[in-house]
Amino acid sequence: MRLFNSLTSRVEEVVPTHPDGVVRIYGCGPTVYRQAHLGNLRTFLLTDLVRRALEFEGRTVLLITNITDVGHMTDDSSGQAVDRMQIAVEDEGLAPPEIAEKYTKAYLEDSAAIGILASHVYPRATDHVPEMIELTETLISRGHAYIADEGSVYFDVRSFPGYGKLSGNSIDELQPGHRELEVAQGKRHHADFSLWKSAGAGRLMRWDSPWGEGFPGWHVECSAMSMKYLGERFDVHTGGNDLKFPHHEDEIAQSEGATGHRVVSIWAHGGHLRLSGQKISKSTGNVVLVSDLVEQGIDPLAYRYLTFQTRYRSEMDLSLDALEAADRGLRRLRQRMAGWAGTPPPAERSDAASGLDRRFREAVADDLDMPRALVVLNEAVSSAEVPDGEKYALLASWDSVLGLDLERSAREDVELPPDVQDVVRRRDDARAAGDYATSDSMRERLTGMGYEVMDTAGGTRVRRRA
Ligand code: AMP
Ligand code: ZN
């Protein structure tokens, strides 16, 4: 499988660096002071897709998603910077661990609703402060960091020659934020960023450190936790485009500064989601949540399906029309699946099905070209050469990477209430015996019970009428 590497601006093969062959992935996770919106979730879907695509190829994956529950400031360069968690504490009247717990749970539920497979570990920043302190000490001892005013520690960007290699920002071009403040903070260069901050008065979340009471910077969290769980060299690191700078640029400086070598092989960044004119959310204004979709009667997986219609690196517009069209399209696909479900696949795969399968796999492996994969899927659906049973088998296997629960309608058909099953059985028996009068009356019974009746090669299939 190939992925576009933001660091080299090239599409590169994902090759596991560890001899065990396991592909190690770190995806920047949610900041848990509020609900994740569909934009955040688009980026988390990218990570899920990378993981599923690799597993689809038969690889074993180890995926880590961090939970940021401390240190993500509103604006790192301003004197008024406040920890986002602190704002939520004031707004909601809950303690920081309660806020973190509440939104971690919401994030996991939303992720599951859009078909994101659980990561193997969800390390929380607040559980890894000792590791962050240790990394900061290493950086000081290697001459990459220094202690400034009353117990804050900064990374010295000029000590790391590669600073800027991911984002293309050179140190000289970076504009100072608030020069007076930066001088007051004791920074040597305005681009230096904090690894550790001394805790001011009123600061709720604070830890002891060799530099006094304080709290870790945001970027150091991801260096410390990625290397703790994945080792000093790992394969793929994901995040949204906005994280390239400063978050990932700083992570590279920290991790490479501490180890003296390259740590991440491929940096994969996803394009942003934009809301177009229409208002989708009733309660939250400009932010759309999974619960907004549910409220509008849209299957959350329709959002997942919709994201596949745009290449992951491009920006994507979200509109209610597009969501509703995706919802209809997904339902139709599932109903087609249910219609094919009764027919067993042929003993040997047809050439047409093999060709489609090869093209689908190629599209996924080619830097996750999901729009192309969907073209192949549509061809399969309408193919005159592929028998129904084989179509079912093909789409069911592709669903391990699509994650759209394509077998849902077929499954619901099987899980019919016993009285409905009974009528279906009696109708099939009557038809087998050539008793068309009984067959017709059973059809009417089913219609009266609220079901749509279809005749397939496998017998009567019914589906609840929408
Ligand atoms: P946060 O919870 O704010 O730390 O963000 C979590 C992830 O969502 C990060 O990887 C961001 O890059 C990503 N992100 C934020 N806004 C958007 C957006 N509008 N579209 C896509 N990804 C986003
Ligand atoms: Zn991160």
Coordinates of C-alpha atoms and ligand atoms in Angstrom, one line a residue:
M1 CA 0.0 0.0 0.0
R2 CA 1.2 3.5 -0.9
L3 CA 0.6 6.7 1.0
F4 CA 1.4 10.3 0.3
N5 CA 4.2 11.4 2.7
S6 CA 3.9 15.1 3.6
L7 CA 7.6 15.0 4.7
T8 CA 8.9 14.1 1.3
S9 CA 5.9 15.1 -0.9
R10 CA 6.0 11.7 -2.5
V11 CA 3.7 8.7 -2.6
E12 CA 5.6 6.0 -0.8
E13 CA 5.1 2.3 0.0
V14 CA 4.3 1.6 3.6
V15 CA 7.1 -0.7 4.7
P16 CA 7.1 -1.8 8.4
T17 CA 10.4 -0.8 10.0
H18 CA 10.1 -3.4 12.8
P19 CA 11.3 -6.9 11.9
D20 CA 8.1 -8.4 13.3
G21 CA 6.3 -7.0 10.2
V22 CA 3.7 -5.2 12.3
V23 CA 2.7 -1.8 10.8
R24 CA 2.8 0.8 13.7
I25 CA 0.6 3.8 13.4
Y26 CA 0.1 6.8 15.6
G27 CA -2.9 9.0 15.0
C28 CA -3.3 12.3 16.8
G29 CA -6.5 11.9 18.8
P30 CA -9.2 14.2 20.2
T31 CA -8.8 17.0 22.7
V32 CA -11.4 15.9 25.2
Y33 CA -12.9 19.2 26.4
R34 CA -15.8 19.1 23.9
Q35 CA -17.5 16.9 21.5
A36 CA -15.7 15.9 18.3
H37 CA -17.3 17.4 15.2
L38 CA -17.6 15.9 11.7
G39 CA -14.4 17.7 10.7
N40 CA -12.4 16.0 13.5
L41 CA -14.1 12.8 12.6
R42 CA -13.0 13.1 9.0
T43 CA -9.4 13.0 10.1
F44 CA -10.1 10.1 12.4
L45 CA -11.7 8.3 9.5
L46 CA -8.5 8.8 7.5
T47 CA -6.6 6.9 10.3
D48 CA -9.2 4.2 10.3
L49 CA -9.0 3.8 6.6
V50 CA -5.2 3.5 6.6
R51 CA -5.5 0.8 9.2
R52 CA -8.3 -1.0 7.4
A53 CA -6.5 -0.8 4.1
L54 CA -3.4 -2.4 5.5
E55 CA -5.4 -5.1 7.3
F56 CA -7.2 -5.7 4.0
E57 CA -3.8 -6.5 2.5
G58 CA -3.2 -9.0 5.2
R59 CA -0.9 -6.8 7.4
T60 CA -1.0 -6.7 11.2
V61 CA -1.4 -3.2 12.5
L62 CA -0.8 -1.7 15.9
L63 CA -2.7 1.6 16.2
I64 CA -2.3 4.1 19.0
T65 CA -4.7 7.1 19.4
N66 CA -3.9 9.6 22.2
I67 CA -6.4 11.4 24.3
T68 CA -5.4 15.0 24.9
D69 CA -6.7 15.8 28.3
V70 CA -4.1 18.5 29.3
G71 CA -2.0 21.1 27.7
H72 CA -3.9 22.1 24.5
M73 CA -3.9 25.9 24.8
T74 CA -6.2 28.3 23.0
D75 CA -3.2 30.2 21.6
D76 CA 0.3 29.2 22.5
S77 CA 1.8 32.5 21.4
S78 CA -0.4 34.8 23.4
G79 CA -0.2 35.9 27.0
Q80 CA -3.9 35.2 27.3
A81 CA -3.5 31.5 26.4
V82 CA -5.8 29.3 28.5
D83 CA -5.9 25.5 28.6
R84 CA -9.0 24.5 26.7
M85 CA -9.8 22.1 29.5
Q86 CA -9.9 25.0 32.0
I87 CA -12.5 26.7 29.9
A88 CA -14.7 23.7 29.8
V89 CA -14.3 23.3 33.6
E90 CA -15.6 26.8 34.0
D91 CA -18.5 26.4 31.5
E92 CA -19.7 23.0 32.7
G93 CA -19.0 23.1 36.4
L94 CA -17.2 19.7 36.3
A95 CA -13.7 18.8 37.4
P96 CA -11.1 18.2 34.6
P97 CA -11.2 14.4 35.0
E98 CA -14.9 14.4 34.7
I99 CA -14.8 16.6 31.5
A100 CA -12.2 14.3 30.1
E101 CA -14.2 11.2 30.9
K102 CA -17.4 12.6 29.5
Y103 CA -15.9 13.6 26.1
T104 CA -13.6 10.6 25.8
K105 CA -16.8 8.4 26.1
A106 CA -18.6 10.6 23.5
Y107 CA -15.6 10.4 21.2
L108 CA -15.5 6.6 21.4
E109 CA -19.3 6.4 20.8
D110 CA -19.2 8.8 17.8
S111 CA -16.2 6.9 16.4
A112 CA -18.0 3.6 16.6
A113 CA -21.1 5.1 15.0
I114 CA -19.1 6.0 11.9
G115 CA -17.5 2.6 11.7
I116 CA -14.1 3.5 13.2
L117 CA -12.5 0.4 14.6
A118 CA -11.2 0.6 18.2
S119 CA -7.5 1.5 18.4
H120 CA -5.3 -0.9 20.4
V121 CA -4.3 1.7 23.0
Y122 CA -5.8 5.1 23.9
P123 CA -3.1 6.6 26.1
R124 CA -4.2 9.7 28.1
A125 CA -1.8 12.6 28.3
T126 CA -2.4 13.0 32.1
D127 CA -1.2 9.4 32.6
H128 CA 2.1 10.1 30.9
V129 CA 3.5 13.2 32.6
P130 CA 6.5 11.3 33.9
E131 CA 7.4 10.2 30.3
M132 CA 7.1 13.8 29.1
I133 CA 9.3 15.0 31.9
E134 CA 11.9 12.4 31.1
L135 CA 11.8 13.4 27.4
T136 CA 12.2 17.0 28.4
E137 CA 15.2 16.2 30.5
T138 CA 16.8 14.3 27.6
L139 CA 16.3 17.3 25.4
I140 CA 17.9 19.6 27.9
S141 CA 20.9 17.2 28.3
R142 CA 21.3 17.0 24.6
G143 CA 21.3 20.8 24.2
H144 CA 18.0 21.1 22.5
A145 CA 16.1 22.7 25.4
Y146 CA 16.6 25.2 28.1
I147 CA 15.1 26.3 31.4
A148 CA 13.6 29.9 31.2
D149 CA 11.7 32.1 33.5
E150 CA 10.7 30.5 36.8
G151 CA 10.5 27.0 35.8
S152 CA 9.3 26.8 32.2
V153 CA 11.3 24.7 29.7
Y154 CA 11.5 25.6 26.0
F155 CA 12.7 23.7 22.9
D156 CA 15.5 25.7 21.2
V157 CA 14.5 25.5 17.6
R158 CA 17.8 26.8 16.4
S159 CA 19.5 23.8 17.9
F160 CA 17.7 21.5 15.5
P161 CA 18.8 22.1 11.9
G162 CA 15.8 20.2 10.4
Y163 CA 13.3 22.5 12.0
G164 CA 10.7 23.4 9.3
K165 CA 11.3 20.4 7.1
L166 CA 7.7 19.2 7.4
S167 CA 5.8 22.4 7.0
G168 CA 8.3 24.3 4.9
N169 CA 8.4 27.1 7.5
S170 CA 12.0 28.3 8.0
I171 CA 12.9 29.7 11.4
D172 CA 13.9 33.1 9.9
E173 CA 10.5 33.5 8.2
L174 CA 8.4 32.7 11.3
Q175 CA 7.1 35.9 12.6
P176 CA 7.2 36.7 16.3
G177 CA 3.9 36.7 18.0
H178 CA 4.0 39.0 21.0
R179 CA 7.6 40.1 21.2
E180 CA 7.4 41.7 24.7
L181 CA 5.7 38.7 26.1
E182 CA 8.3 36.4 24.5
V183 CA 11.1 38.4 26.0
A184 CA 9.3 38.4 29.4
Q185 CA 8.9 34.6 29.2
G186 CA 12.7 34.3 28.7
K187 CA 12.5 32.7 25.2
R188 CA 15.8 32.8 23.3
H189 CA 14.0 32.8 20.0
H190 CA 10.3 33.6 19.3
A191 CA 9.8 30.3 17.5
D192 CA 11.0 28.3 20.6
F193 CA 8.0 26.4 22.0
S194 CA 7.2 25.1 25.5
L195 CA 7.9 21.6 26.7
W196 CA 7.0 22.4 30.2
K197 CA 5.1 25.4 31.6
S198 CA 5.2 26.6 35.2
A199 CA 1.8 26.6 36.7
G200 CA 0.3 30.1 37.4
A201 CA -2.1 30.8 40.2
G202 CA -5.5 29.3 39.7
R203 CA -4.2 26.5 37.4
L204 CA -6.1 23.4 38.2
M205 CA -4.0 20.7 36.5
R206 CA -0.4 20.8 37.8
W207 CA 2.3 18.3 38.4
D208 CA 5.7 18.3 40.3
S209 CA 8.7 18.4 38.1
P210 CA 12.5 19.1 38.4
W211 CA 11.6 22.7 37.4
G212 CA 8.8 23.2 39.9
E213 CA 5.1 22.8 39.7
G214 CA 3.7 23.0 36.2
F215 CA 2.2 21.2 33.2
P216 CA 3.4 19.8 29.9
G217 CA 3.2 21.4 26.5
W218 CA 0.9 19.9 24.0
H219 CA 3.4 18.7 21.4
V220 CA 5.6 16.8 23.9
E221 CA 2.7 14.6 24.7
C222 CA 2.7 13.0 21.2
S223 CA 6.4 12.5 21.1
A224 CA 6.5 10.8 24.5
M225 CA 3.5 8.6 23.9
S226 CA 4.2 7.6 20.3
M227 CA 7.7 6.5 21.2
K228 CA 6.5 4.8 24.4
Y229 CA 4.0 2.6 22.6
L230 CA 5.5 2.2 19.1
G231 CA 9.3 2.6 19.7
E232 CA 11.8 5.0 18.4
R233 CA 11.0 4.2 14.8
F234 CA 7.5 3.7 13.5
D235 CA 5.7 3.7 10.2
V236 CA 2.8 6.1 9.9
H237 CA 1.7 9.2 11.7
T238 CA -1.7 10.8 10.9
G239 CA -3.5 14.0 11.6
G240 CA -5.4 16.8 10.0
N241 CA -3.5 19.3 7.7
D242 CA -3.7 22.0 10.4
L243 CA -1.5 19.8 12.7
K244 CA 1.5 20.0 10.3
F245 CA 2.5 23.2 11.9
P246 CA 3.3 23.7 14.7
H247 CA 2.2 20.4 16.3
H248 CA 3.9 17.9 14.0
E249 CA 6.9 20.1 13.2
D250 CA 7.5 20.3 16.9
E251 CA 7.0 16.6 17.4
I252 CA 9.7 15.9 14.8
A253 CA 12.1 18.3 16.5
Q254 CA 11.4 16.7 19.9
S255 CA 11.5 13.0 18.8
E256 CA 14.5 13.4 16.5
G257 CA 16.3 15.8 18.9
A258 CA 16.0 13.2 21.7
T259 CA 16.9 10.1 19.6
G260 CA 19.3 11.6 17.1
H261 CA 17.5 9.8 14.2
R262 CA 14.4 9.8 12.1
V263 CA 11.4 8.4 14.0
V264 CA 8.4 8.5 11.7
S265 CA 8.6 7.1 8.2
I266 CA 5.4 8.5 6.7
W267 CA 3.4 11.6 7.7
A268 CA -0.1 11.4 6.4
H269 CA -2.3 14.4 6.6
G270 CA -6.0 14.8 5.8
G271 CA -7.7 17.7 4.2
H272 CA -10.3 19.7 6.1
L273 CA -14.0 19.5 6.1
R274 CA -15.9 22.7 5.4
L275 CA -19.5 23.4 6.0
S276 CA -21.2 24.9 3.0
G277 CA -24.1 27.4 3.3
Q278 CA -26.8 25.2 4.6
K279 CA -27.4 24.8 8.3
I280 CA -27.2 21.2 9.3
S281 CA -27.0 21.5 13.0
K282 CA -29.9 22.9 15.1
S283 CA -28.2 23.3 18.4
T284 CA -24.5 23.9 17.8
G285 CA -24.6 26.5 14.9
N286 CA -21.6 25.9 12.8
V287 CA -20.4 22.7 14.3
V288 CA -22.0 19.4 13.1
L289 CA -22.0 16.4 15.4
V290 CA -22.9 12.8 14.9
S291 CA -26.0 13.4 17.0
D292 CA -27.1 16.1 14.5
L293 CA -27.1 13.4 11.8
V294 CA -29.1 11.0 13.9
E295 CA -31.6 13.8 14.6
Q296 CA -32.0 14.4 10.9
G297 CA -32.6 10.7 10.3
I298 CA -29.3 10.3 8.5
D299 CA -27.3 7.1 9.2
P300 CA -23.9 8.1 10.6
L301 CA -22.3 5.6 8.3
A302 CA -23.7 7.7 5.4
Y303 CA -21.2 10.4 6.5
R304 CA -18.4 7.8 6.3
Y305 CA -19.7 6.8 2.8
L306 CA -19.8 10.5 1.8
T307 CA -16.1 11.0 2.8
F308 CA -15.1 8.3 0.4
Q309 CA -16.3 10.4 -2.5
T310 CA -13.5 12.9 -2.1
R311 CA -9.8 12.1 -2.0
Y312 CA -8.6 12.3 1.6
R313 CA -6.0 15.0 1.0
S314 CA -8.5 17.4 -0.7
E315 CA -10.7 19.8 1.2
M316 CA -14.3 18.6 1.3
D317 CA -17.5 20.5 1.5
L318 CA -20.3 19.2 3.7
S319 CA -23.9 19.9 2.9
L320 CA -27.2 18.5 4.0
D321 CA -28.1 17.6 0.4
A322 CA -24.9 15.6 0.0
L323 CA -25.5 13.8 3.3
E324 CA -29.0 12.9 2.3
A325 CA -27.9 11.7 -1.1
A326 CA -25.3 9.5 0.6
D327 CA -27.8 8.2 3.0
R328 CA -30.2 7.2 0.2
G329 CA -27.3 5.7 -1.8
L330 CA -26.1 3.6 1.2
R331 CA -29.6 2.3 1.9
R332 CA -30.0 1.3 -1.8
L333 CA -26.7 -0.5 -1.7
R334 CA -27.7 -2.5 1.4
Q335 CA -31.1 -3.3 -0.2
R336 CA -29.3 -4.6 -3.3
M337 CA -27.2 -6.7 -1.0
A338 CA -30.3 -8.1 0.7
G339 CA -31.7 -9.0 -2.7
W340 CA -28.6 -11.0 -3.7
A341 CA -28.2 -12.6 -0.3
G342 CA -30.3 -15.7 -1.1
T343 CA -28.2 -16.7 -4.0
P344 CA -25.1 -18.7 -3.2
P345 CA -21.9 -17.6 -5.0
P346 CA -20.7 -19.9 -7.8
A347 CA -18.1 -22.5 -6.9
E348 CA -15.5 -20.7 -8.9
R349 CA -15.0 -17.0 -9.1
S350 CA -15.8 -15.5 -12.5
D351 CA -13.2 -13.6 -14.4
A352 CA -15.4 -10.5 -14.2
A353 CA -15.5 -10.7 -10.4
S354 CA -11.7 -11.3 -10.2
G355 CA -11.1 -8.2 -12.4
L356 CA -13.3 -6.0 -10.3
D357 CA -11.7 -7.3 -7.1
R358 CA -8.2 -6.5 -8.5
R359 CA -9.2 -3.0 -9.5
F360 CA -10.9 -2.3 -6.2
R361 CA -7.8 -3.4 -4.3
E362 CA -5.5 -1.4 -6.5
A363 CA -7.6 1.7 -5.9
V364 CA -7.4 1.3 -2.1
A365 CA -3.7 0.6 -2.2
D366 CA -3.0 3.6 -4.4
D367 CA -2.9 6.2 -1.6
L368 CA -6.5 5.4 -0.6
D369 CA -8.1 6.4 -3.9
M370 CA -11.6 5.8 -2.5
P371 CA -13.5 7.7 -5.3
R372 CA -12.0 5.2 -7.7
A373 CA -12.8 2.3 -5.4
L374 CA -16.5 3.5 -5.4
V375 CA -16.5 3.6 -9.2
V376 CA -15.4 -0.1 -9.2
L377 CA -18.1 -0.8 -6.6
N378 CA -20.8 0.7 -8.8
E379 CA -19.6 -1.3 -11.7
A380 CA -19.9 -4.4 -9.7
V381 CA -23.4 -3.6 -8.6
S382 CA -24.7 -3.1 -12.1
S383 CA -22.5 -5.7 -13.8
A384 CA -24.4 -8.1 -16.1
E385 CA -21.5 -10.6 -16.0
V386 CA -21.2 -11.1 -12.3
P387 CA -23.9 -13.4 -10.8
D388 CA -25.8 -12.1 -7.8
G389 CA -24.4 -14.4 -5.3
E390 CA -20.9 -13.4 -6.3
K391 CA -21.8 -9.7 -6.1
Y392 CA -22.8 -10.3 -2.6
A393 CA -19.6 -12.1 -1.7
L394 CA -17.5 -9.4 -3.4
L395 CA -19.1 -6.4 -1.7
A396 CA -19.2 -8.2 1.7
S397 CA -15.4 -8.7 1.4
W398 CA -14.8 -5.1 0.3
D399 CA -16.8 -4.0 3.3
S400 CA -13.9 -4.9 5.6
V401 CA -12.2 -1.8 4.3
L402 CA -15.3 0.3 3.5
G403 CA -16.9 -0.3 7.0
L404 CA -20.4 0.6 5.7
D405 CA -22.2 -2.4 7.2
L406 CA -23.4 -3.3 3.7
E407 CA -24.9 -6.6 5.0
R408 CA -27.2 -4.8 7.4
S409 CA -30.4 -5.2 5.4
A410 CA -29.6 -8.8 4.5
R411 CA -29.0 -9.5 8.2
E412 CA -32.2 -7.8 9.2
D413 CA -34.1 -9.9 6.7
V414 CA -32.7 -13.0 8.4
E415 CA -33.6 -11.7 11.8
L416 CA -37.3 -11.5 11.0
P417 CA -39.8 -11.9 13.8
P418 CA -40.9 -15.5 14.2
D419 CA -44.4 -14.9 12.9
V420 CA -43.1 -13.3 9.7
Q421 CA -40.6 -16.1 9.3
D422 CA -43.4 -18.5 9.6
V423 CA -45.5 -16.9 6.8
V424 CA -42.3 -16.7 4.6
R425 CA -41.8 -20.4 5.1
R426 CA -45.4 -21.2 4.3
R427 CA -45.2 -19.2 1.1
D428 CA -42.0 -20.9 0.0
D429 CA -43.6 -24.3 0.7
A430 CA -46.7 -23.4 -1.3
R431 CA -44.6 -22.2 -4.2
A432 CA -42.5 -25.3 -4.2
A433 CA -45.7 -27.3 -4.3
G434 CA -47.0 -25.2 -7.2
D435 CA -49.9 -23.9 -5.0
Y436 CA -49.9 -20.4 -6.3
A437 CA -53.2 -19.4 -4.6
T438 CA -51.7 -20.0 -1.2
S439 CA -48.5 -18.3 -2.3
D440 CA -50.4 -15.2 -3.3
S441 CA -52.4 -15.1 -0.1
M442 CA -49.2 -15.4 1.9
R443 CA -47.8 -12.5 -0.1
E444 CA -50.8 -10.4 0.9
R445 CA -50.4 -11.4 4.5
L446 CA -46.8 -10.2 4.5
T447 CA -47.7 -7.0 2.8
G448 CA -50.4 -6.5 5.4
M449 CA -47.7 -7.1 8.1
G450 CA -45.8 -4.1 6.6
Y451 CA -43.3 -6.0 4.5
E452 CA -42.2 -5.7 0.9
V453 CA -42.0 -9.1 -0.8
M454 CA -39.5 -10.1 -3.4
D455 CA -39.1 -13.3 -5.3
T456 CA -35.4 -14.4 -5.6
A457 CA -33.7 -17.5 -6.8
G458 CA -33.2 -18.3 -3.1
G459 CA -36.9 -18.0 -2.3
T460 CA -39.1 -15.3 -0.8
R461 CA -37.2 -12.3 0.6
V462 CA -39.0 -9.6 2.6
R463 CA -37.9 -6.3 3.8
R464 CA -39.7 -3.9 6.2
R465 CA -41.2 -1.1 4.2
A466 CA -39.5 2.2 5.0
Ligands
AMP1 P1 -8.7 18.4 18.1 O1 -9.7 17.5 18.9 O2 -9.1 19.8 18.0 O3 -7.3 18.3 18.7 O4 -8.6 17.8 16.7 C1 -8.6 16.5 16.3 C2 -8.2 16.3 14.9 O5 -9.2 16.9 14.0 C3 -6.9 16.8 14.5 O6 -6.2 15.8 13.7 C4 -7.2 18.0 13.6 O7 -6.3 18.2 12.6 C5 -8.6 17.5 13.0 N1 -9.4 18.6 12.5 C6 -9.8 19.8 13.1 N2 -10.7 20.5 12.4 C7 -10.9 19.7 11.2 C8 -11.7 19.9 10.1 N3 -12.6 20.9 9.9 N4 -11.7 19.0 9.1 C9 -10.9 17.9 9.2 N5 -10.1 17.7 10.3 C10 -10.1 18.6 11.3
ZN2 ZN -0.5 14.8 18.3

